[in-house]
XYZ file of C-alpha atoms in Angstrom:
344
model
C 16.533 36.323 -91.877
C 18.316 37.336 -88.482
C 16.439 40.203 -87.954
C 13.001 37.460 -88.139
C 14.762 34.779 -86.232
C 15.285 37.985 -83.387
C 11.429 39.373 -83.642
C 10.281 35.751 -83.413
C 12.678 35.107 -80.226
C 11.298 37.940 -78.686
C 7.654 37.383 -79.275
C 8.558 33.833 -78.036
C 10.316 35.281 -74.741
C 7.196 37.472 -74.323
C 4.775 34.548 -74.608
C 6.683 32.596 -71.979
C 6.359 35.682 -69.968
C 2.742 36.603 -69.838
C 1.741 32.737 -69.210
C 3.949 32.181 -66.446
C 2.231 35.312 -64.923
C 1.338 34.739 -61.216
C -1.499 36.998 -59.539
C -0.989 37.850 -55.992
C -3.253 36.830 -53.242
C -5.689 39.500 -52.547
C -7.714 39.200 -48.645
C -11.494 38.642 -49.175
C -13.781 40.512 -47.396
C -14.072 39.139 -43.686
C -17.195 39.251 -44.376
C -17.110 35.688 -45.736
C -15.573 34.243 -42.836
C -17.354 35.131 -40.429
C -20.858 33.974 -42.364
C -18.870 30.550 -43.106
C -17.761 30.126 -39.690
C -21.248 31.473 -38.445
C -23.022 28.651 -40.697
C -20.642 25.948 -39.863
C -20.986 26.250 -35.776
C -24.750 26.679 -35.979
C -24.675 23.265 -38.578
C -22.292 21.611 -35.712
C -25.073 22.639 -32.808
C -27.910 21.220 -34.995
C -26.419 17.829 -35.981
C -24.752 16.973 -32.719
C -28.156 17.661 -31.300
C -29.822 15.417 -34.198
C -27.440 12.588 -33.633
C -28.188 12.962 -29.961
C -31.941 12.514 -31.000
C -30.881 9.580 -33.215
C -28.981 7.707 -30.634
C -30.630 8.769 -27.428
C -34.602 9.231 -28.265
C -35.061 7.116 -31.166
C -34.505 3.194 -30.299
C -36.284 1.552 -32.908
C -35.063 2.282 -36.725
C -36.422 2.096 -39.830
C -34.294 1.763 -43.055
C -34.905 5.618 -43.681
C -33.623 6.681 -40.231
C -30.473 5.115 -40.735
C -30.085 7.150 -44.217
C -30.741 10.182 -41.956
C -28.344 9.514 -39.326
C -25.765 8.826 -41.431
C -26.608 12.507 -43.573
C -26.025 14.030 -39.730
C -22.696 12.297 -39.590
C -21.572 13.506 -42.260
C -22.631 17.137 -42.003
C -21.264 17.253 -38.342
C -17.520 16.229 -39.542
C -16.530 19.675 -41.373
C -18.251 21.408 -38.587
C -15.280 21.620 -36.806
C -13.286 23.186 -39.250
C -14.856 26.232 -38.586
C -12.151 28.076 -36.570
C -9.406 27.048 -39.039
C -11.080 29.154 -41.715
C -11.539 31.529 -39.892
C -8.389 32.238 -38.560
C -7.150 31.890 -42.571
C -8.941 34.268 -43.415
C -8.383 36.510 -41.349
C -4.744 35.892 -41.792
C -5.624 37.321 -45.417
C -5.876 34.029 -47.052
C -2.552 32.591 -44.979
C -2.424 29.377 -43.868
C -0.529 28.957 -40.357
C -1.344 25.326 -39.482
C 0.957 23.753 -41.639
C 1.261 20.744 -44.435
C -0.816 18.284 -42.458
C -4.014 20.245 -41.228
C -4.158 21.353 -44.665
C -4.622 17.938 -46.004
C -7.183 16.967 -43.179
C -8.680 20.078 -44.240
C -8.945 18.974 -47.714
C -10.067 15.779 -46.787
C -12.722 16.143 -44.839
C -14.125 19.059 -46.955
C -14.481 16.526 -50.018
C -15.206 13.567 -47.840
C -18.337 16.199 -46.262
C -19.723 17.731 -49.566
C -19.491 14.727 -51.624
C -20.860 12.387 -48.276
C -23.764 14.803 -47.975
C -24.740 14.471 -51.866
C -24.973 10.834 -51.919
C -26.575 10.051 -48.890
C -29.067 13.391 -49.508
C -29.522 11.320 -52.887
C -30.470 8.171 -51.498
C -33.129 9.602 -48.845
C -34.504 11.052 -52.182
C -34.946 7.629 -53.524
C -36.166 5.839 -50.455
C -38.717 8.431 -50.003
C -39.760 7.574 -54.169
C -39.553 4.071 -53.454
C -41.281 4.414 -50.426
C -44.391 6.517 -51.421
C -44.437 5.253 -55.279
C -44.100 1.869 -54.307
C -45.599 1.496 -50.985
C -47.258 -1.617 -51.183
C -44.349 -3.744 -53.086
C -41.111 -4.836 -51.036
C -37.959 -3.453 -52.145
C -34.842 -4.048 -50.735
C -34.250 0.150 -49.632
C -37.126 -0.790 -47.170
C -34.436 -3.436 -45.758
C -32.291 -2.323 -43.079
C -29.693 -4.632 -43.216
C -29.355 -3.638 -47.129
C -29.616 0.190 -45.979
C -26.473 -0.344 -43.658
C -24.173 -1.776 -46.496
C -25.555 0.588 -48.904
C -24.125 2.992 -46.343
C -21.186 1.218 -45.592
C -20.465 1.580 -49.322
C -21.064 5.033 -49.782
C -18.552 6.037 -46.724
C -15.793 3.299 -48.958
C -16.458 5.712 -51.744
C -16.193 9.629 -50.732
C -13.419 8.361 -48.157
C -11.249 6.961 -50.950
C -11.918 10.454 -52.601
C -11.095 12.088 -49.511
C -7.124 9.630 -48.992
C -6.229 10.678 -53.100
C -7.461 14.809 -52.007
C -5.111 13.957 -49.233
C -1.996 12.673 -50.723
C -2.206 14.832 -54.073
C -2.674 18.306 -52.356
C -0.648 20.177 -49.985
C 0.236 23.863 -49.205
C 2.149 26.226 -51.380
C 4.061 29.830 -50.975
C 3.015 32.208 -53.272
C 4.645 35.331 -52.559
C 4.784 36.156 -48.679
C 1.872 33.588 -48.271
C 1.337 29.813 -47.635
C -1.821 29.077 -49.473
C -3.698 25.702 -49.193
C -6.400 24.757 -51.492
C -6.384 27.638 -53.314
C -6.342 28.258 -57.157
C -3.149 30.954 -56.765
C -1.384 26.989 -56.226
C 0.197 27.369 -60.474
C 1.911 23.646 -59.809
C -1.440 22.332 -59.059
C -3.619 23.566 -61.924
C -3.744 20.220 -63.949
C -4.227 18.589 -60.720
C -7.064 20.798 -59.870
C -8.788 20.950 -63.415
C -8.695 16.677 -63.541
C -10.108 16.098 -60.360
C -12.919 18.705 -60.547
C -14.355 16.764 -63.520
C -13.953 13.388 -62.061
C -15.571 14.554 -58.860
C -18.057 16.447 -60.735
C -19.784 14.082 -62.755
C -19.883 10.878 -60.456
C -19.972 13.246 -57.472
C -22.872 15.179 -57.823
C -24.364 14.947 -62.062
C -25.181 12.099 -61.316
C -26.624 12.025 -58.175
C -28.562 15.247 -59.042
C -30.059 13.182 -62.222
C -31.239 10.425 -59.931
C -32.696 12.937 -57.425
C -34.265 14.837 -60.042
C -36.009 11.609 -61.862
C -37.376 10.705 -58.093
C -38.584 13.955 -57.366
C -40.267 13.978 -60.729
C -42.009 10.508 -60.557
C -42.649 11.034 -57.170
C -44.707 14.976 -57.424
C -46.598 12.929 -59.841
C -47.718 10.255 -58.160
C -48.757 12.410 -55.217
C -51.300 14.425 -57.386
C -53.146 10.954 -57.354
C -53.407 10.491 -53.536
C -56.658 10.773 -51.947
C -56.615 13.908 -49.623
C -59.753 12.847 -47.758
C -58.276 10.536 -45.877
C -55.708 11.759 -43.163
C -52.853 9.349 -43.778
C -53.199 10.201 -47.530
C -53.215 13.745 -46.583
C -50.165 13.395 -44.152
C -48.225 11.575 -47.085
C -48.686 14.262 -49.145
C -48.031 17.242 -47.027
C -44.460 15.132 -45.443
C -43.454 13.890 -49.396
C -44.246 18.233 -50.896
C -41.914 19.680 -47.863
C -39.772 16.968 -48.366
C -38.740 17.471 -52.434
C -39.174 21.304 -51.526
C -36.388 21.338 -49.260
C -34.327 18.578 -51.395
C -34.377 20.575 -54.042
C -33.780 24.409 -52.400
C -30.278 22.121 -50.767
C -29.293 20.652 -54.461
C -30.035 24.219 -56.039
C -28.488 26.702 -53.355
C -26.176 24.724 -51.677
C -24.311 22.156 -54.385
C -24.869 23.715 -57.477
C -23.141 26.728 -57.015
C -19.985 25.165 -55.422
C -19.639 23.093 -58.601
C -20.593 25.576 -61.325
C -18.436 27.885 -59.631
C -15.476 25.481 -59.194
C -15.359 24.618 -63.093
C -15.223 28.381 -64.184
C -12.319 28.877 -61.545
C -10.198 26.008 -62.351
C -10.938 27.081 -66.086
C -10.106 30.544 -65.609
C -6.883 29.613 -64.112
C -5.897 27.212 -66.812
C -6.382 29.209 -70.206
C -6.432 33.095 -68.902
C -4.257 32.718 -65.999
C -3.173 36.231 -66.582
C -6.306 37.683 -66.490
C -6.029 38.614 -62.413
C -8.868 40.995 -62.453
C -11.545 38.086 -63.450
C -9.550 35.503 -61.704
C -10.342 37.543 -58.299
C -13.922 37.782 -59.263
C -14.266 33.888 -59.849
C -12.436 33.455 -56.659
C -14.766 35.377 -54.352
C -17.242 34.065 -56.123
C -15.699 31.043 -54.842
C -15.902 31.294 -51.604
C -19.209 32.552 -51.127
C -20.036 29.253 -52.988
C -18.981 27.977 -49.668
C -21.144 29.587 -47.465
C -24.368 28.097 -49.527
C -22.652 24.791 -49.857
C -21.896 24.436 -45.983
C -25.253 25.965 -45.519
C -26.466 22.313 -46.309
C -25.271 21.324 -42.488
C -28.389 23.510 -41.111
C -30.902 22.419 -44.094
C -30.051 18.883 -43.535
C -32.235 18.630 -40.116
C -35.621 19.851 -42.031
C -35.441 16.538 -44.200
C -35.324 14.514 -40.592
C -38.365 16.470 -39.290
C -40.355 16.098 -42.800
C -39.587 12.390 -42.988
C -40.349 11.188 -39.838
C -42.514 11.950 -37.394
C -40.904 9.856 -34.976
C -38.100 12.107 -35.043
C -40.328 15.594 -34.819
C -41.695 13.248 -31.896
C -38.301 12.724 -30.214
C -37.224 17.043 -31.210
C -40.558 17.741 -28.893
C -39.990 15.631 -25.927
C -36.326 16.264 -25.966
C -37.225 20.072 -25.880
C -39.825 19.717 -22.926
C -37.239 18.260 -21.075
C -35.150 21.522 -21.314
C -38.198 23.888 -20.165
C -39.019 24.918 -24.593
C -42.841 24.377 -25.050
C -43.406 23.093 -28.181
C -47.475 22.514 -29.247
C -48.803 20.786 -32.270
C -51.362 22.094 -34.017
C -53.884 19.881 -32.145
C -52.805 20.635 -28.892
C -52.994 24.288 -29.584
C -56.762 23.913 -30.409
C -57.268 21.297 -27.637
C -55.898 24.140 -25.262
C -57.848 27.042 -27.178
C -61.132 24.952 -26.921
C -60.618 24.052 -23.163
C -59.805 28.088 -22.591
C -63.715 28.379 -24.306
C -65.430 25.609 -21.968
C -63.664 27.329 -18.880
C -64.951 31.070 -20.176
C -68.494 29.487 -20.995
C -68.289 27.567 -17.528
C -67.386 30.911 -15.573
């Protein structure tokens, strides 16, 4: 009986041992950082320049722009996070900017990627609505509706963004201060909770509802009449339009959030395992190159959508000294070239 009460204290001890089993931080390759940082500064350049377009070239709105400008907002605010991760990085994943740039951090990160889903979301549907339903009113075609529908959906990620805030904060594991990062053991249940809550309402959801539009919507353009050129116009806009919706869903916010369950599962129930926990995490991070990638996708859905704004892109770019020709003005040009060489 003593000697089984002494095994089973032992095995017990050993137990208690192997779970509370910390893996050290291991540097990823700098590699990452520098695409990340490379991705996020050429995103910041390309929406500050959109907004610019928005504010300064475009006066008069339509429900749709306002969708867009709103997507360029909220790509441009993570932007500037860029040399923070970098320098983390390169610190070998240690964070020197203490407790509250590593809440702002966290903030703005969820505030950006989950921003960016549900306004990318709705553009989705006002383009459906838009093209399906062209000749009924609907209240997405109303721009005072569009602006509160906006309103709203800033309410919602930046309430997501103030509980990110005030739940997370940095930790010391080992000889480093870590911030958002899985090697955080305190934070586990925190971190497995909230990726399911964001998960679902933050981007299941909005993926459905994307998906259903771009559905209903490829359909209905195999009915439009090609012979005429608005029809033809429609069509071409609406196909680049789901095509590049669909490659920013797929590459950019899919990954982050398959990748994000397996890590915060990992870490949960085979926290000892460091080997695979190391893979998951640099898989990871890599998720967050394609996710931020998003931030330089984002301006193709503004030129597809509207030719205002591809209108607004070419005369801003004249400006500068960059030539930019349509497709008509190209063979304008080549045919004049042929009346001067038949003239001569």
């Amino acid at each position: 009986m003593t000697g089984d009460s002494s095994n089973n204290s032992i095995l017990l001890n050993s137990m208690k041992e192997n779970s509370s089993v910390s893996c050290p931080v291991v540097s990823q390759h700098i590699s990452i950082a520098v695409l990340l940082c490379l991705v996020l500064l050429l995103g910041l350049l390309l929406n500050i320049f959109s907004v610019w377009v928005f504010l300064r070239r475009m006066p008069k709105w339509k429900a749709g722009t306002i969708l867009q400008f709103h997507l360029a907002i909220s790509d441009a605010i993570i932007c500037p996070l860029a040399p923070f991760i970098m320098v983390y990085f390169a610190l070998g994943g240690n964070w020197a900017f203490g407790s509250l740039m590593c809440r702002v951090k966290i903030a703005l990160l969820t505030t950006h990627f989950y921003g960016s889903i549900l306004f990318l979301t709705l553009i989705s549907v006002h383009r459906y609505v838009s093209v399906v339903y062209h000749s009924q009113d609907s209240c997405l075609k109303q721009k005072d509706f569009v602006k509160r529908l906006c309103a709203g959906v800033w309410l919602f990620v930046l309430i997501k963004g103030v509980v990110c805030f005030s739940l997370l904060d940095i930790s010391t594991v080992g000889n480093h201060t870590v911030c958002l990062s899985i090697h955080q053991g305190e934070n586990i249940e925190v971190y497995f909770a909230m990726n399911f809550v964001l998960l679902i309402p933050g981007f299941l959801v909005p993926f459905t509802i994307s998906l259903f539009c771009y559905i209903r919507l490829a359909r209905s353009l195999s009915s439009i009449n090609i012979c005429h050129q608005k029809g033809k116009q429609i069509k071409s806009k609406s196909q680049k339009m789901v095509a590049i919706c669909l490659v920013i869903f797929g590459l950019c916010f899919l990954p982050m959030n398959v990748v994000r369950t397996m890590i915060v599962v990992v870490k949960k129930y085979f926290s000892s395992n460091c080997d695979l926990l190391l893979q998951v995490e640099t898989a990871y991070y890599a998720s967050w190159v394609l996710s931020s990638a998003n931030c330089c996708l984002d301006p193709l859905i503004y030129c597809f959508s509207s030719e205002n704004f591809t209108k607004a892109v070419r005369s801003s770019l004249r400006k500068i000294g960059a030539r930019i020709q349509t497709p008509q003005e190209d063979c304008a040009e080549t045919v004049s070239r042929e009346n001067n060489t038949v003239a001569h």
